[in-house]
Structures are given as C-alpha cells and as structure tokens.
Amino acid sequence: MATTLTQGWELTKRAKDGIFLVTFFDADGKRKRLSTGARSEREAYAKAPQIVAGKTAKQIAKVELVTKADPEIVQPVMTMNDIFDHCEKTVWRNHRAMHTLKSNVRILRRICGYDLVTEMHYMRLEEIQDQLFKLGGRKGKKRAAPGTVKRKMDTLSKALSTATRMQGPDKKPILFAKPPMPSLVVNNLQDRVLTDAEIAAIFKVIEARHLAQPGANWKRFGYFVRFLLDTACRKGEALMVEDSWIEERPDGMVFIHWPQYLPGVVGPDGQPVHTTKNGQPKSLPASKAIKDMLPFLRMNAGQRAPLPATQVHHGFEMD
C-alpha cells in the first residue's frame, strides 16, 4: 500500500510524536518532506495529495467540513491550534505570566496543534503528557520535571475549558465537555534560598566581568541583583520603580512604595497596568545596601528611574 517516490510521494511516520510526513519532489525537482498533521494512516493518505498540490496541513484542517445529520448545517473542524489562537487573542490576552504562557503554547502546538478538538480524549491526553516528559528538561536532563509538565498540561486544560464555551455555526459548543486530565504527582520541591557562599560567588563573577569590561553596565547590574536579593521583588517590579516612589524620611529610614497602578500606562485592553502580580500596592523598607547604591543609580539615570528599563509587552527589560 505504501506509495514510493517514483510514483509521486510517500508517507513516513515521525517517531517522536507519531505524525505522518509526506515526502515528494516539487515542480522544481526539489525533495520536500512536510507534515500531514495526522497520526492516523488513513487520514494522512487522504491529506497527502492536497499537500503535494501545495496546501499545508493547517489549511486543510480549516477548510475541511463535517456534515451533520441536517445537510443544511455544517460544522467546521476545529484544531487545537485554532483554540490556542482564540485564547491568545481573547481570554489570555492580558495574562500576567505571558512569557511563560507563550512558551507553553509553543511547545503544545508542536505536539498536538493539529489534533482535532473533538478527538482530545483521555488516552490522547496521556500521550501528550508522556511526550512532554520525553522532551527533556534543563541542564541536559533526559526527562522533564513533573512540575514543568504540569504547567503545560494546565495550559492545555484551560484551552479545552475555553473550547466548551465556544459555539459553532449550529450554536452548539465546539466541545461539549472537557475530558478528564491525567493525574500527575508533583514532588520536585527545591530549596530556592541562596546561601551566603552562593551570593558571594554571584557578586564575585559580576565584579570579574566589571573589571574585564569596564565600559559595560556590570556595576549597575550588580546593584540590580542586590536590589532583588534585599527586597525579594520580581524583576519587573524592580525595573519599574520610579524615583518618586522612593521616600527618604528625616530619621534616615528609606521606603519604596509601589502604587496599585503604573502611572500613565494602559494595557492593550485600555485598562490600567498593575505594578505587582497580585494587583495590590505594597511598601518595603530599603536595606543599607540599597540606600548606599541610590546616589550612583540616580547620577547615571538622570531623570529616569533608578534602574533604567524599557517597557515591553507584559513586562520590563533592563536597558
């Protein structure tokens, strides 16, 4: 049954995710290998001629129609990529952890992006979870940590929940009920407290970089790291601090006040932008190290914030 290249094209199954690939020669005689987006051999054989003709698997999925009992009503086939697209444009548009979310979605698109929403059953979810483990983790680990996999599965779960609230042309839900998610035990607790020796090692490296590259901003970067350590702030919270938020009292105490909203800034939805992740204002006393670094930071920042930064989508990056 397999079709050879001499006859036009052939199918091969990709080991890492079970997706069928179609290999063929284009009009210029160049050899190409493209994804069919299908794990079923029958479905792959049906899509292959269209892909060879110039369509992509995503285009085929979007135009393919499923006829219901009533021939006047047709329901478009929705893939997980369609659901991810919808979520990113609507319900996730102002997500606080946008960088993490986009990273999760990018990986999920590779694994299940072309899966039909209606075929996301429990066994398929187990396969996806197993593939996430096999992708590996940081520092060369062969298997990803349970916590890492859980974050991606949580993103997939939220996307499926959104699908149950979406309607097709027949006014019926795209997905009538979300399938149960596979159980996952997370027991990868870590000690996230730096020891004095570890902190000393960090600043030793920064000082060495400063001596090797005196024209770079390593000294300011060292102050930035000290600010994070002494306040336990998130990176964005530290970089958005304005000089007017720093209160120097007559008794020598210095406090840093984060207002509820970032002054003069609105988000893509036209709403004010919170300065903290929980959306509440906060005040923290400055340590002696922070008080000592303020003159240097102010001198180099001019009228700008003590730690000059550029606002990017849902965050700040140090200048």
Short mmCIF file of C-alpha atoms in Angstrom, two decimals:
data_model
loop_
_atom_site.label_atom_id
_atom_site.label_comp_id
_atom_site.label_asym_id
_atom_site.label_seq_id
_atom_site.Cartn_x
_atom_site.Cartn_y
_atom_site.Cartn_z
CA MET A 1 0.00 0.00 0.00
CA ALA A 2 2.94 2.32 0.54
CA THR A 3 3.49 4.78 -2.29
CA THR A 4 7.06 5.27 -3.50
CA LEU A 5 8.69 8.50 -4.61
CA THR A 6 8.83 7.22 -8.18
CA GLN A 7 5.02 7.22 -8.14
CA GLY A 8 4.78 10.74 -6.70
CA TRP A 9 5.04 10.72 -2.89
CA GLU A 10 5.47 8.52 0.17
CA LEU A 11 4.47 8.58 3.82
CA THR A 12 6.75 8.07 6.81
CA LYS A 13 5.86 8.15 10.50
CA ARG A 14 7.83 10.52 12.73
CA ALA A 15 8.99 8.61 15.82
CA LYS A 16 8.89 11.42 18.38
CA ASP A 17 5.19 12.27 18.04
CA GLY A 18 3.61 9.75 15.65
CA ILE A 19 2.80 12.36 12.99
CA PHE A 20 2.89 11.15 9.37
CA LEU A 21 5.15 13.06 6.97
CA VAL A 22 4.74 13.16 3.20
CA THR A 23 7.89 13.19 1.05
CA PHE A 24 7.76 14.30 -2.59
CA PHE A 25 9.55 16.26 -5.32
CA ASP A 26 8.16 19.70 -6.15
CA ALA A 27 7.84 21.28 -9.60
CA ASP A 28 11.50 22.38 -9.47
CA GLY A 29 12.69 18.87 -8.69
CA LYS A 30 13.50 19.67 -5.07
CA ARG A 31 12.84 16.99 -2.47
CA LYS A 32 10.43 18.08 0.26
CA ARG A 33 9.16 16.49 3.44
CA LEU A 34 6.11 18.11 5.05
CA SER A 35 3.85 17.21 7.95
CA THR A 36 0.33 15.95 7.30
CA GLY A 37 -0.64 16.80 10.87
CA ALA A 38 -2.25 13.34 11.12
CA ARG A 39 -1.49 10.36 13.33
CA SER A 40 -3.96 8.14 11.50
CA GLU A 41 -2.55 6.50 8.36
CA ARG A 42 -5.93 6.70 6.65
CA GLU A 43 -6.21 10.44 7.37
CA ALA A 44 -2.61 11.01 6.26
CA TYR A 45 -3.27 9.26 2.92
CA ALA A 46 -6.32 11.46 2.40
CA LYS A 47 -4.36 14.67 3.07
CA ALA A 48 -1.13 13.80 1.24
CA PRO A 49 -2.31 14.57 -2.33
CA GLN A 50 -3.58 18.00 -1.23
CA ILE A 51 -0.25 18.79 0.48
CA VAL A 52 1.68 17.71 -2.61
CA ALA A 53 -0.61 20.06 -4.59
CA GLY A 54 0.52 23.00 -2.44
CA LYS A 55 -1.73 23.18 0.60
CA THR A 56 -0.50 22.98 4.20
CA ALA A 57 -1.92 20.64 6.82
CA LYS A 58 -3.28 23.67 8.70
CA GLN A 59 -5.10 24.97 5.61
CA ILE A 60 -6.66 21.57 5.01
CA ALA A 61 -7.86 21.35 8.63
CA LYS A 62 -9.51 24.76 8.42
CA VAL A 63 -11.44 24.18 5.19
CA GLU A 64 -12.47 20.60 5.87
CA LEU A 65 -16.15 20.33 6.79
CA VAL A 66 -18.08 17.72 8.73
CA THR A 67 -21.69 17.35 7.61
CA LYS A 68 -24.21 16.89 10.39
CA ALA A 69 -27.48 14.94 10.22
CA ASP A 70 -29.12 18.05 8.82
CA PRO A 71 -27.43 18.61 5.42
CA GLU A 72 -28.08 22.34 5.70
CA ILE A 73 -25.85 22.63 8.76
CA VAL A 74 -22.10 22.20 8.55
CA GLN A 75 -19.64 22.39 11.41
CA PRO A 76 -16.03 23.45 10.72
CA VAL A 77 -13.37 21.14 12.05
CA MET A 78 -11.55 22.93 14.88
CA THR A 79 -7.98 22.01 15.72
CA MET A 80 -6.14 22.78 18.95
CA ASN A 81 -4.18 25.44 17.04
CA ASP A 82 -7.49 27.21 16.39
CA ILE A 83 -8.32 27.07 20.10
CA PHE A 84 -4.85 28.34 21.06
CA ASP A 85 -5.22 31.20 18.55
CA HIS A 86 -8.60 32.14 20.03
CA CYS A 87 -7.29 32.01 23.61
CA GLU A 88 -4.23 34.15 22.85
CA LYS A 89 -6.38 36.81 21.17
CA THR A 90 -9.10 36.89 23.85
CA VAL A 91 -9.05 35.21 27.27
CA TRP A 92 -5.23 35.10 27.58
CA ARG A 93 -4.55 38.50 26.04
CA ASN A 94 -3.71 40.15 29.38
CA HIS A 95 -2.27 37.11 31.14
CA ARG A 96 0.23 38.17 33.82
CA ALA A 97 2.77 35.44 33.02
CA MET A 98 2.61 35.99 29.27
CA HIS A 99 6.19 34.85 28.51
CA THR A 100 5.66 31.52 30.30
CA LEU A 101 2.25 31.06 28.68
CA LYS A 102 3.57 31.65 25.16
CA SER A 103 6.41 29.20 25.80
CA ASN A 104 3.93 26.55 26.96
CA VAL A 105 1.66 27.12 23.95
CA ARG A 106 4.59 26.98 21.52
CA ILE A 107 5.53 23.52 22.80
CA LEU A 108 1.91 22.30 22.86
CA ARG A 109 1.41 23.42 19.26
CA ARG A 110 4.27 21.15 18.17
CA ILE A 111 2.79 18.16 19.96
CA CYS A 112 -0.98 18.50 19.49
CA GLY A 113 -1.61 21.64 17.46
CA TYR A 114 -3.15 19.76 14.52
CA ASP A 115 -5.26 17.44 16.68
CA LEU A 116 -9.00 17.90 16.31
CA VAL A 117 -10.54 19.35 19.46
CA THR A 118 -13.21 16.64 19.46
CA GLU A 119 -10.50 13.94 19.48
CA MET A 120 -8.79 15.19 22.64
CA HIS A 121 -9.84 12.22 24.77
CA TYR A 122 -8.20 10.91 27.93
CA MET A 123 -5.85 8.48 26.17
CA ARG A 124 -4.62 11.19 23.81
CA LEU A 125 -4.01 13.48 26.78
CA GLU A 126 -1.94 10.73 28.39
CA GLU A 127 0.13 10.51 25.19
CA ILE A 128 0.69 14.27 25.21
CA GLN A 129 1.76 14.19 28.85
CA ASP A 130 4.21 11.37 28.12
CA GLN A 131 5.64 13.29 25.14
CA LEU A 132 6.16 16.36 27.36
CA PHE A 133 8.19 14.22 29.76
CA LYS A 134 10.28 12.87 26.87
CA LEU A 135 11.10 16.36 25.61
CA GLY A 136 13.55 16.56 28.48
CA GLY A 137 14.34 19.30 30.94
CA ARG A 138 17.02 21.81 31.68
CA LYS A 139 20.68 21.01 32.32
CA GLY A 140 20.59 18.08 29.93
CA LYS A 141 18.05 16.02 31.85
CA LYS A 142 16.51 13.26 29.73
CA ARG A 143 13.06 13.70 31.29
CA ALA A 144 11.31 16.91 32.18
CA ALA A 145 10.42 17.55 35.82
CA PRO A 146 6.81 16.84 36.85
CA GLY A 147 6.27 20.49 37.73
CA THR A 148 7.37 21.55 34.23
CA VAL A 149 4.99 19.09 32.58
CA LYS A 150 2.14 20.08 34.89
CA ARG A 151 2.37 23.75 33.87
CA LYS A 152 1.99 22.81 30.21
CA MET A 153 -0.85 20.38 30.91
CA ASP A 154 -2.60 23.11 32.94
CA THR A 155 -2.36 25.40 29.90
CA LEU A 156 -3.87 22.66 27.72
CA SER A 157 -6.63 22.10 30.28
CA LYS A 158 -7.54 25.81 30.25
CA ALA A 159 -7.66 25.80 26.45
CA LEU A 160 -10.03 22.82 26.46
CA SER A 161 -12.22 24.54 29.06
CA THR A 162 -12.41 27.57 26.75
CA ALA A 163 -13.48 25.28 23.88
CA THR A 164 -16.52 24.18 25.92
CA ARG A 165 -17.64 27.84 25.98
CA MET A 166 -17.21 28.37 22.23
CA GLN A 167 -20.04 27.85 19.73
CA GLY A 168 -20.04 26.70 16.13
CA PRO A 169 -22.37 27.87 13.33
CA ASP A 170 -25.05 25.50 14.62
CA LYS A 171 -24.97 27.30 18.01
CA LYS A 172 -23.68 24.16 19.70
CA PRO A 173 -20.48 24.02 21.79
CA ILE A 174 -17.26 23.23 19.95
CA LEU A 175 -16.56 20.77 22.77
CA PHE A 176 -19.49 19.53 24.84
CA ALA A 177 -17.41 18.51 27.87
CA LYS A 178 -13.76 18.72 28.80
CA PRO A 179 -12.16 15.27 29.12
CA PRO A 180 -10.60 14.34 32.47
CA MET A 181 -6.94 15.25 32.68
CA PRO A 182 -4.33 12.57 33.51
CA SER A 183 -3.17 12.57 37.12
CA LEU A 184 0.30 13.89 37.80
CA VAL A 185 2.19 13.80 41.09
CA VAL A 186 4.49 16.80 41.53
CA ASN A 187 7.20 16.25 44.09
CA ASN A 188 10.10 18.28 42.71
CA LEU A 189 10.48 20.67 45.63
CA GLN A 190 13.64 22.75 45.58
CA ASP A 191 15.47 24.85 48.12
CA ARG A 192 15.24 28.28 46.50
CA VAL A 193 17.14 30.13 49.25
CA LEU A 194 20.67 31.23 48.33
CA THR A 195 23.39 30.64 50.89
CA ASP A 196 25.90 33.36 51.82
CA ALA A 197 28.55 31.45 49.84
CA GLU A 198 26.34 31.35 46.74
CA ILE A 199 25.58 35.08 46.99
CA ALA A 200 29.29 35.84 47.37
CA ALA A 201 30.03 33.73 44.29
CA ILE A 202 27.45 35.67 42.24
CA PHE A 203 28.97 39.04 43.10
CA LYS A 204 32.49 37.69 42.55
CA VAL A 205 31.55 36.81 38.96
CA ILE A 206 29.89 40.21 38.43
CA GLU A 207 32.98 42.01 39.74
CA ALA A 208 35.22 39.97 37.43
CA ARG A 209 33.02 40.91 34.46
CA HIS A 210 33.14 44.57 35.51
CA LEU A 211 36.96 44.53 35.56
CA ALA A 212 37.13 42.76 32.20
CA GLN A 213 34.52 45.04 30.57
CA PRO A 214 34.69 48.43 32.34
CA GLY A 215 32.62 50.07 29.61
CA ALA A 216 29.64 47.78 30.21
CA ASN A 217 26.99 48.24 32.90
CA TRP A 218 28.15 45.40 35.14
CA LYS A 219 28.30 47.64 38.22
CA ARG A 220 24.67 48.69 37.75
CA PHE A 221 23.74 45.06 37.09
CA GLY A 222 25.35 44.13 40.41
CA TYR A 223 23.23 46.76 42.16
CA PHE A 224 20.17 45.33 40.39
CA VAL A 225 20.94 41.84 41.73
CA ARG A 226 21.44 43.27 45.24
CA PHE A 227 18.09 45.08 44.96
CA LEU A 228 16.36 41.81 44.06
CA LEU A 229 18.02 39.92 46.91
CA ASP A 230 17.23 42.56 49.55
CA THR A 231 13.61 43.19 48.52
CA ALA A 232 12.57 39.76 47.14
CA CYS A 233 10.91 41.67 44.29
CA ARG A 234 10.21 40.24 40.88
CA LYS A 235 12.37 41.54 38.05
CA GLY A 236 9.58 43.66 36.58
CA GLU A 237 8.70 45.18 39.94
CA ALA A 238 12.31 46.28 40.46
CA LEU A 239 12.77 47.71 36.96
CA MET A 240 9.56 49.78 37.03
CA VAL A 241 10.48 51.63 40.25
CA GLU A 242 10.41 55.39 39.73
CA ASP A 243 12.43 57.85 41.78
CA SER A 244 9.22 59.41 43.12
CA TRP A 245 8.31 56.06 44.69
CA ILE A 246 11.36 56.25 46.99
CA GLU A 247 10.62 58.00 50.29
CA GLU A 248 13.58 59.24 52.36
CA ARG A 249 12.48 60.11 55.89
CA PRO A 250 14.16 62.55 58.29
CA ASP A 251 15.12 59.70 60.64
CA GLY A 252 17.24 58.13 57.89
CA MET A 253 14.77 55.38 57.00
CA VAL A 254 14.09 54.82 53.30
CA PHE A 255 10.93 53.19 51.98
CA ILE A 256 9.98 52.11 48.46
CA HIS A 257 6.27 52.35 47.63
CA TRP A 258 4.68 50.54 44.70
CA PRO A 259 1.30 52.13 43.78
CA GLN A 260 -1.54 49.92 42.63
CA TYR A 261 -1.25 51.03 39.00
CA LEU A 262 1.65 52.10 36.81
CA PRO A 263 1.20 55.88 36.35
CA GLY A 264 0.21 57.00 32.86
CA VAL A 265 0.29 53.50 31.36
CA VAL A 266 -2.61 51.48 29.98
CA GLY A 267 -2.63 47.93 28.69
CA PRO A 268 -3.77 46.65 25.28
CA ASP A 269 -7.34 46.49 26.62
CA GLY A 270 -7.23 50.15 27.66
CA GLN A 271 -7.15 49.27 31.37
CA PRO A 272 -4.53 50.45 33.92
CA VAL A 273 -1.49 48.22 34.41
CA HIS A 274 -0.86 46.79 37.88
CA THR A 275 2.60 47.21 39.35
CA THR A 276 2.50 43.94 41.30
CA LYS A 277 1.40 40.45 40.34
CA ASN A 278 -1.44 40.33 42.90
CA GLY A 279 -2.65 43.77 41.83
CA GLN A 280 -2.19 45.30 45.31
CA PRO A 281 0.08 48.22 46.29
CA LYS A 282 2.98 47.50 48.64
CA SER A 283 5.73 49.26 50.60
CA LEU A 284 9.12 47.90 51.60
CA PRO A 285 11.94 49.34 53.74
CA ALA A 286 15.22 49.74 51.90
CA SER A 287 18.28 47.95 53.24
CA LYS A 288 21.55 49.79 53.90
CA ALA A 289 22.97 48.37 50.66
CA ILE A 290 20.05 49.83 48.67
CA LYS A 291 20.39 53.23 50.38
CA ASP A 292 24.12 53.27 49.58
CA MET A 293 23.56 52.49 45.88
CA LEU A 294 20.90 55.18 45.28
CA PRO A 295 23.31 58.10 44.65
CA PHE A 296 25.16 56.12 41.96
CA LEU A 297 21.95 54.95 40.30
CA ARG A 298 20.43 58.44 40.32
CA MET A 299 23.59 60.01 38.92
CA ASN A 300 23.67 57.58 35.99
CA ALA A 301 19.93 57.54 35.39
CA GLY A 302 19.38 61.31 35.27
CA GLN A 303 15.65 61.97 35.24
CA ARG A 304 14.87 58.33 34.57
CA ALA A 305 14.12 55.52 37.01
CA PRO A 306 16.97 54.35 39.28
CA LEU A 307 17.21 51.15 37.23
CA PRO A 308 16.52 52.33 33.64
CA ALA A 309 14.38 49.85 31.76
CA THR A 310 12.24 49.62 28.66
CA GLN A 311 8.64 48.51 28.94
CA VAL A 312 7.88 45.56 26.71
CA HIS A 313 4.68 43.54 26.33
CA HIS A 314 3.67 42.47 29.85
CA GLY A 315 6.99 43.34 31.44
CA PHE A 316 10.22 45.33 31.60
CA GLU A 317 13.68 44.69 30.22
CA MET A 318 16.79 46.35 31.67
CA ASP A 319 18.41 48.95 29.38
#
